[in-house]
Coordinates of C-alpha atoms in Angstrom, one line a residue:
Chain A
X1 CA 14.8 38.0 4.9
X2 CA 14.8 39.6 1.7
X3 CA 17.6 37.6 0.1
X4 CA 15.6 34.3 0.3
X5 CA 15.3 32.8 -3.0
X6 CA 12.7 31.6 -4.2
X7 CA 14.3 27.5 -4.2
X8 CA 14.5 28.1 -0.1
X9 CA 10.7 29.3 -0.2
X10 CA 9.9 26.3 -2.1
X11 CA 11.9 24.0 -0.1
X12 CA 10.1 25.3 2.9
X13 CA 6.6 24.6 1.7
X14 CA 8.1 21.1 0.0
X15 CA 9.6 20.4 4.2
X16 CA 6.0 21.6 5.5
X17 CA 4.1 19.1 3.3
X18 CA 6.5 16.2 4.6
X19 CA 5.6 17.2 8.4
X20 CA 1.7 17.1 7.4
X21 CA 2.5 13.4 5.2
X22 CA 4.1 12.6 8.3
X23 CA 1.4 13.5 11.0
X24 CA -1.6 11.7 8.9
X25 CA 0.9 8.5 8.6
X26 CA 1.6 8.8 12.6
X27 CA -1.4 9.4 13.6
X28 CA -2.0 5.4 13.9
X29 CA 0.7 4.7 16.0
X30 CA -0.7 6.6 18.8
X31 CA -4.5 6.0 18.3
X32 CA -5.3 3.2 16.6
X33 CA -5.6 0.5 19.1
X34 CA -7.6 3.1 21.3
X35 CA -9.9 3.9 18.1
X36 CA -9.9 -0.4 17.2
X37 CA -11.3 -1.0 21.0
X38 CA -13.6 2.1 21.4
X39 CA -11.7 3.9 23.8
X40 CA -11.6 6.9 22.7
X41 CA -14.0 7.9 19.5
X42 CA -12.4 8.4 16.4
X43 CA -12.5 12.2 15.6
X44 CA -11.7 12.7 19.3
X45 CA -8.5 10.3 19.2
X46 CA -7.7 12.4 16.2
X47 CA -7.8 15.7 18.0
X48 CA -6.3 14.9 21.4
X49 CA -3.5 13.5 19.2
X50 CA -3.1 16.6 17.4
X51 CA -3.0 19.0 20.0
X52 CA -0.9 16.5 22.1
X53 CA 1.8 17.2 18.7
X54 CA 1.5 20.6 18.5
X55 CA 2.3 20.8 22.0
X56 CA 5.1 18.3 21.7
X57 CA 6.7 20.4 18.7
X58 CA 6.6 23.2 21.5
X59 CA 8.3 21.6 24.0
X60 CA 10.8 19.9 22.5
X61 CA 14.3 22.1 22.9
X62 CA 16.9 19.9 21.8
X63 CA 16.2 20.2 18.2
X64 CA 17.8 18.7 15.4
X65 CA 20.8 20.3 14.0
X66 CA 21.8 17.8 11.8
X67 CA 19.1 17.1 8.9
X68 CA 19.6 13.4 8.5
X69 CA 21.1 12.6 12.1
X70 CA 24.7 12.2 10.2
X71 CA 23.3 9.6 7.5
X72 CA 24.3 11.9 5.0
X73 CA 27.0 14.7 5.1
X74 CA 24.7 17.5 5.5
X75 CA 27.3 20.0 4.0
X76 CA 27.2 18.5 0.5
X77 CA 22.8 19.1 1.1
X78 CA 22.0 22.2 -1.1
X79 CA 18.7 23.3 -1.3
X80 CA 17.7 21.4 -4.9
X81 CA 19.2 18.2 -3.0
X82 CA 17.2 18.6 0.0
X83 CA 13.6 19.6 -2.0
X84 CA 14.7 16.4 -4.0
X85 CA 15.3 14.2 -1.2
X86 CA 11.7 15.3 0.6
X87 CA 10.0 14.7 -2.7
X88 CA 11.4 11.3 -2.6
X89 CA 10.1 10.9 1.0
X90 CA 6.3 12.9 0.4
X91 CA 5.8 10.3 -2.7
X92 CA 6.5 7.2 -0.6
X93 CA 4.3 8.4 2.0
X94 CA 1.4 9.3 -0.1
X95 CA 1.6 6.0 -1.7
X96 CA 2.0 3.7 1.2
X97 CA -1.0 5.9 2.5
X98 CA -3.3 4.8 -0.3
X99 CA -2.6 1.0 0.3
X100 CA -3.2 1.9 4.2
X101 CA 0.7 0.4 5.0
X102 CA 2.0 1.9 8.3
X103 CA 5.5 2.7 7.1
X104 CA 7.9 4.9 8.5
X105 CA 8.6 8.3 7.6
X106 CA 12.0 9.0 9.5
X107 CA 13.0 5.8 6.8
X108 CA 11.2 7.7 3.8
X109 CA 13.1 10.7 4.8
X110 CA 16.3 9.1 5.0
X111 CA 15.9 7.2 2.0
X112 CA 14.9 10.3 -0.1
X113 CA 17.9 11.9 1.2
X114 CA 20.3 9.1 0.6
X115 CA 19.1 8.7 -2.8
X116 CA 18.9 12.7 -3.9
X117 CA 22.6 13.4 -2.1
X118 CA 24.3 10.0 -3.8
X119 CA 22.8 12.0 -7.3
X120 CA 23.2 15.3 -6.6
X121 CA 26.3 15.2 -4.5
X122 CA 28.4 11.7 -5.1
X123 CA 27.7 8.2 -3.4
X124 CA 30.8 9.5 -1.0
X125 CA 28.0 12.1 0.8
X126 CA 26.0 8.6 2.3
X127 CA 27.3 7.1 5.0
X128 CA 26.8 3.6 4.6
X129 CA 27.9 2.2 8.1
X130 CA 25.5 4.6 9.7
X131 CA 22.7 3.3 7.8
X132 CA 23.5 0.1 9.4
X133 CA 23.6 1.1 12.6
X134 CA 21.5 3.8 13.0
X135 CA 18.4 2.8 10.5
X136 CA 18.8 -1.3 9.8
X137 CA 19.1 -2.1 13.2
X138 CA 16.8 -0.1 15.3
X139 CA 14.2 -1.2 12.6
X140 CA 14.6 -4.9 13.3
X141 CA 15.4 -5.1 17.1
X142 CA 13.0 -2.0 18.3
X143 CA 9.7 -4.1 16.5
X144 CA 10.9 -7.2 18.6
X145 CA 11.6 -5.9 21.3
X146 CA 8.0 -3.6 21.6
X147 CA 6.3 -7.0 20.7
X148 CA 8.3 -9.3 23.3
X149 CA 7.1 -6.5 25.8
X150 CA 3.7 -6.5 24.9
X151 CA 3.2 -10.1 24.0
X152 CA 4.2 -11.0 28.0
X153 CA 2.4 -8.0 29.2
X154 CA -0.7 -9.2 27.4
X155 CA -0.9 -12.6 28.2
X156 CA -0.2 -11.7 32.3
X157 CA -3.3 -8.8 31.7
X158 CA -5.5 -11.7 30.9
X159 CA -4.3 -14.4 33.0
X160 CA -4.6 -11.9 36.4
X161 CA -8.0 -10.9 35.0
X162 CA -9.0 -14.9 34.0
X163 CA -12.2 -14.6 36.5
X164 CA -12.9 -11.4 36.5
X165 CA -16.0 -10.1 35.0
X166 CA -15.9 -9.3 31.0
X167 CA -17.3 -5.5 32.1
X168 CA -14.9 -3.6 34.5
X169 CA -12.0 -5.4 33.1
X170 CA -12.9 -3.7 29.3
X171 CA -13.9 -0.1 31.0
X172 CA -10.8 -0.3 33.4
X173 CA -8.6 -0.7 30.5
X174 CA -10.3 1.8 28.0
X175 CA -9.8 4.1 30.6
X176 CA -5.8 3.0 31.1
X177 CA -5.3 3.6 27.2
X178 CA -7.0 7.2 27.0
X179 CA -3.5 7.5 29.1
X180 CA -1.4 5.8 27.1
X181 CA -2.4 6.8 24.1
X182 CA -1.1 10.2 24.8
X183 CA 1.5 9.7 25.9
X184 CA 2.7 7.9 22.9
X185 CA 1.1 11.4 21.1
X186 CA 3.3 13.5 22.8
X187 CA 6.4 11.5 22.4
X188 CA 5.6 11.3 18.9
X189 CA 5.0 15.2 18.7
X190 CA 8.8 16.0 20.7
X191 CA 10.3 13.6 18.0
X192 CA 9.0 13.9 14.8
X193 CA 8.2 17.8 14.3
X194 CA 12.1 18.2 14.9
X195 CA 12.9 16.7 11.6
X196 CA 11.2 19.0 9.8
X197 CA 12.4 21.8 12.0
X198 CA 15.9 20.7 11.4
X199 CA 15.5 20.2 8.1
X200 CA 14.3 23.9 7.7
X201 CA 16.6 25.5 9.9
X202 CA 19.5 24.0 7.8
X203 CA 18.2 25.4 4.7
X204 CA 17.8 28.4 6.1
X205 CA 21.5 28.5 7.3
X206 CA 22.8 27.0 3.9
X207 CA 20.9 29.8 2.2
X208 CA 22.3 32.3 4.2
X209 CA 19.6 33.8 5.9
X210 CA 20.7 32.2 9.7
X211 CA 23.8 32.3 11.4
X212 CA 25.5 28.9 11.4
X213 CA 24.6 26.7 14.2
X214 CA 21.2 28.5 15.1
X215 CA 18.1 27.6 16.7
X216 CA 14.9 27.5 14.7
X217 CA 13.0 31.2 14.2
X218 CA 10.0 30.9 16.0
X219 CA 7.7 31.0 13.2
X220 CA 9.4 27.1 11.7
X221 CA 8.8 26.0 15.2
X222 CA 5.2 26.9 14.6
X223 CA 4.6 26.7 11.5
X224 CA 6.3 22.8 11.8
X225 CA 4.0 22.4 14.7
X226 CA 0.7 23.6 12.9
X227 CA 1.8 21.2 10.0
X228 CA 2.3 17.9 12.0
X229 CA -0.9 18.8 14.1
X230 CA -3.0 19.4 11.0
X231 CA -2.0 16.4 9.7
X232 CA -2.3 13.9 12.4
X233 CA -5.8 15.2 13.3
X234 CA -6.7 14.6 9.2
X235 CA -6.3 11.5 10.2
X236 CA -4.8 9.1 7.9
X237 CA -7.7 6.5 8.4
X238 CA -6.2 4.1 6.1
X239 CA -3.8 3.5 7.9
X240 CA -5.6 3.4 11.3
X241 CA -7.9 0.6 9.9
X242 CA -4.7 -1.5 9.1
X243 CA -2.9 -0.8 12.4
X244 CA -5.8 -1.1 14.8
X245 CA -8.2 -3.9 13.0
X246 CA -6.8 -5.3 10.1
X247 CA -3.6 -6.8 11.7
X248 CA -5.2 -8.6 14.7
X249 CA -8.2 -8.0 16.6
X250 CA -7.7 -6.0 19.6
X251 CA -9.4 -6.1 22.8
X252 CA -8.9 -3.2 25.4
X253 CA -5.8 -5.2 27.5
X254 CA -4.7 -6.1 24.8
X255 CA -4.6 -2.0 23.5
X256 CA -3.4 -1.0 27.1
X257 CA -0.8 -3.4 26.6
X258 CA 0.4 -2.8 23.3
X259 CA 0.3 0.9 24.2
X260 CA 2.3 1.0 27.3
X261 CA 5.2 -1.3 25.5
X262 CA 5.3 1.4 22.4
X263 CA 5.8 3.9 25.3
X264 CA 8.3 2.3 27.4
X265 CA 10.7 1.0 23.9
X266 CA 10.1 5.1 23.0
X267 CA 11.5 6.4 25.7
X268 CA 13.9 4.1 27.1
X269 CA 15.5 4.2 23.3
X270 CA 14.8 8.1 23.4
X271 CA 17.1 8.2 26.5
X272 CA 20.2 5.9 26.0
X273 CA 20.4 7.8 22.3
X274 CA 18.7 5.2 19.7
X275 CA 16.8 6.9 17.0
X276 CA 14.0 4.4 16.0
X277 CA 11.1 4.8 14.1
X278 CA 7.4 5.2 16.1
X279 CA 6.0 3.1 13.0
X280 CA 8.0 -0.2 13.9
X281 CA 7.5 -0.2 17.6
X282 CA 4.1 0.2 17.8
X283 CA 3.6 -2.4 15.1
X284 CA 5.8 -4.9 16.8
X285 CA 3.7 -4.3 20.3
X286 CA 0.0 -4.7 18.6
X287 CA 1.5 -8.2 17.2
X288 CA 2.8 -9.0 20.4
X289 CA -0.6 -7.9 22.1
X290 CA -2.5 -10.6 19.5
X291 CA 0.3 -13.2 19.9
X292 CA -0.1 -12.7 23.4
X293 CA -3.9 -13.3 24.2
X294 CA -5.1 -16.6 24.1
X295 CA -6.9 -18.1 20.7
X296 CA -6.0 -14.3 19.3
X297 CA -4.8 -14.0 15.6
X298 CA -2.7 -12.4 14.0
X299 CA -3.3 -11.9 10.0
X300 CA 0.2 -12.6 8.9
X301 CA -0.8 -12.1 5.4
X302 CA -0.7 -8.1 6.4
X303 CA 2.1 -8.2 8.8
X304 CA 3.9 -9.5 5.7
X305 CA 2.8 -7.0 3.6
X306 CA 4.1 -4.1 6.2
X307 CA 7.3 -6.0 6.7
X308 CA 7.6 -5.5 2.9
X309 CA 6.7 -2.0 2.8
X310 CA 9.6 -1.3 5.5
X311 CA 12.0 -3.1 3.6
X312 CA 11.3 -1.0 0.6
X313 CA 10.6 2.3 2.0
X314 CA 14.7 3.2 1.9
X315 CA 15.3 2.0 -1.7
X316 CA 11.8 3.2 -3.0
X317 CA 12.3 6.6 -1.4
X318 CA 15.9 6.6 -2.4
X319 CA 15.0 5.9 -6.0
X320 CA 12.3 8.7 -6.2
X321 CA 14.5 10.9 -4.7
X322 CA 17.5 10.0 -7.1
X323 CA 15.5 11.1 -9.9
X324 CA 14.0 14.1 -8.7
X325 CA 17.5 15.2 -7.6
X326 CA 19.0 14.4 -11.5
X327 CA 16.6 16.7 -12.5
X328 CA 15.9 19.3 -9.8
X329 CA 20.1 20.0 -9.9
X330 CA 19.8 21.3 -13.3
X331 CA 18.4 24.7 -12.0
X332 CA 15.5 26.2 -11.5
X333 CA 13.0 25.0 -14.5
X334 CA 14.2 21.3 -12.7
X335 CA 12.9 22.3 -9.9
X336 CA 9.9 23.4 -11.5
X337 CA 9.1 20.1 -12.9
X338 CA 9.9 18.1 -9.7
X339 CA 7.4 20.3 -8.2
X340 CA 4.8 19.9 -10.6
X341 CA 5.2 16.4 -10.6
X342 CA 4.6 15.6 -7.5
X343 CA 1.6 17.9 -7.2
X344 CA 0.7 16.0 -9.8
X345 CA 1.0 12.6 -8.0
X346 CA -0.5 14.0 -4.8
X347 CA -3.8 14.9 -6.9
X348 CA -3.7 11.4 -8.1
X349 CA -3.6 10.2 -5.0
X350 CA -6.4 11.8 -3.5
X351 CA -8.6 10.9 -6.2
X352 CA -7.5 7.4 -6.5
X353 CA -8.5 7.3 -2.5
X354 CA -11.7 9.2 -3.1
X355 CA -13.2 5.6 -5.0
X356 CA -12.9 3.7 -1.9
X357 CA -12.4 6.2 1.1
X358 CA -12.0 5.0 4.3
X359 CA -13.3 7.7 7.5
X360 CA -14.1 8.3 10.9
X361 CA -16.9 6.8 10.2
X362 CA -16.0 3.3 8.8
X363 CA -12.4 2.9 10.1
X364 CA -13.4 -0.1 12.5
X365 CA -15.4 -1.7 10.1
X366 CA -13.3 -4.4 9.3
X367 CA -14.8 -8.3 9.5
X368 CA -13.8 -10.5 12.2
X369 CA -10.5 -12.8 11.3
X370 CA -11.6 -15.6 9.0
X371 CA -14.6 -14.0 7.7
X372 CA -12.6 -13.0 4.7
X373 CA -11.2 -16.9 4.3
X374 CA -14.9 -18.5 4.9
X375 CA -16.3 -15.8 2.4
X376 CA -13.6 -16.7 -0.6
X377 CA -14.1 -20.7 -0.1
X378 CA -16.9 -22.2 -1.9
X379 CA -19.8 -23.3 -0.3
X380 CA -19.8 -26.8 0.2
Chain B
X1 CA 31.0 0.4 12.1
X2 CA 29.9 0.1 15.6
X3 CA 26.7 -1.4 17.4
X4 CA 26.2 -0.6 21.2
X5 CA 25.3 -4.2 21.9
X6 CA 25.3 -3.4 25.5
X7 CA 22.7 -0.1 24.9
X8 CA 20.9 -2.4 23.1
X9 CA 20.6 -4.7 25.6
X10 CA 19.6 -2.0 28.3
X11 CA 16.6 -0.4 26.2
X12 CA 15.1 -4.2 26.0
X13 CA 15.7 -5.1 29.4
X14 CA 14.5 -1.9 30.8
X15 CA 11.7 -1.4 28.3
X16 CA 10.2 -4.8 28.5
X17 CA 10.6 -4.9 32.5
X18 CA 8.3 -1.6 32.6
X19 CA 5.9 -2.4 30.4
X20 CA 5.5 -5.6 31.9
X21 CA 5.7 -4.1 35.3
X22 CA 2.6 -1.6 34.1
X23 CA 0.7 -3.9 32.9
X24 CA 0.5 -6.4 35.3
X25 CA 0.1 -3.9 38.3
X26 CA -2.7 -2.2 36.6
X27 CA -4.2 -5.0 35.5
X28 CA -4.1 -5.8 39.6
X29 CA -5.8 -2.9 39.9
X30 CA -9.0 -3.2 37.8
X31 CA -9.5 -7.0 39.2
X32 CA -9.3 -5.2 42.6
X33 CA -11.7 -2.8 41.6
X34 CA -14.0 -5.6 40.0
X35 CA -13.8 -7.8 43.4
X36 CA -14.8 -4.5 45.3
X37 CA -18.2 -4.3 43.0
X38 CA -18.6 -8.1 44.1
X39 CA -18.0 -7.5 48.5
X40 CA -20.3 -4.6 47.9
X41 CA -23.2 -7.1 46.2
X42 CA -22.7 -9.5 48.7
X43 CA -23.2 -6.6 51.4
X44 CA -19.5 -6.3 52.6
X45 CA -17.6 -2.8 52.6
X46 CA -15.1 -3.3 49.8
X47 CA -12.5 -1.5 51.7
X48 CA -10.0 -3.9 50.9
X49 CA -10.3 -4.4 47.5
X50 CA -10.8 -0.6 46.8
X51 CA -7.4 0.2 48.9
X52 CA -5.3 -2.3 46.6
X53 CA -7.2 -1.3 43.6
X54 CA -6.1 2.3 44.5
X55 CA -2.9 1.3 45.1
X56 CA -2.3 -0.1 41.7
X57 CA -3.4 2.4 40.2
X58 CA -1.2 5.3 41.9
X59 CA 1.9 3.3 41.1
X60 CA 0.6 3.3 37.5
X61 CA 0.0 7.2 37.8
X62 CA 3.7 7.7 39.1
X63 CA 5.2 5.9 36.0
X64 CA 3.2 8.2 33.6
X65 CA 4.4 11.3 35.4
X66 CA 7.7 9.8 35.1
X67 CA 6.9 9.3 31.6
X68 CA 6.1 12.9 30.9
X69 CA 9.0 14.3 33.0
X70 CA 11.5 12.1 30.4
X71 CA 9.3 13.4 27.3
X72 CA 9.5 17.2 28.1
X73 CA 12.8 18.2 27.9
X74 CA 12.5 21.3 29.9
X75 CA 12.1 19.5 33.0
X76 CA 15.4 17.7 33.1
X77 CA 17.4 19.7 31.1
X78 CA 18.2 21.9 34.5

């Protein structure tokens, strides 16, 4: 291990930083609906989610042997290019977190790598046909499928219990939610920590510290698992608020229906070999559960902002990755400049977020749908 | 570029079927549990709705266990 260069160490630290942002971006996917319905207290929810993500990281053995699942040519990805791609992904994740927008961390990583490889190694390093079949198609199909499932499931849950007393319905579905949310967390942990493990392992291989085709060393698994678990535990309350409260008003039966639908889509697609974003799936489920309950409303403006963020994820993270790559491939000075710039972005985003903090304490403080509109219209 | 439409269709059918099935069965369990309370309040035993509720929740538990089996690779790879 003595001959690992400074650059490789920087890439590993950056990959773990990405893993952390991945965690706090995606806590919402598993836990937002349970927090919104009161099935789990906010602090308890993120603790369960963090522990299950850590467990998931250790459980999964099907370790990613590619950085990008074939979207870019891994052979062209030097440590400097991987570093630039990670920076693109981290910057996008921080920005969308500040705005409270759920967006896919996988898409951010793919986007960053595409941009970095394009500039650093040439356009031939990017497999655009793979971009369509592995990224764009699942991004459109998965929320649609999850939404339809959640819509029908929610409608049936309310039909079946239309004459049942409200108390037992709420408490029954809340209990169900603790289990369905835990399943989403565990599935997330087995999938997402792999991305970082793959990046670190391939960086070590390209630096000659590991043999080609080696599986991740134990410390890589532990570090990646801990980074995503800590990120998850730190909450990402802004995104939880959007997913659980701002998109639609969620009651316990809807939360359960949404989580069951998300789990079903994630597991069935993983089984059939589709890589998809948990963020897209869960957002689709939440929207579906909003539509499936009679009289429930969906805030389409929030859904629209989210869809726009999804469209922008790939090109925006790609643009940052491209700029970072252009500078980072110049040598050590370039890498240092990009590193300092990224830290500056992180500090700035954190400082801005403190102006209007969202915490475990106020994550559910969102007025009912319609309240904002009434507040805006002049009293007549 | 190859798009596997039949795999996509399978994902759609399987996930919608499982999600709707589990939620409906769970909802029936919740309804039966509430019926049991009503039965007990009106003096009867409530055994029948309790049995129904337990059957529903047991069915959901099986799906949860199968999900864990699918999530944890050590369980289904040899």
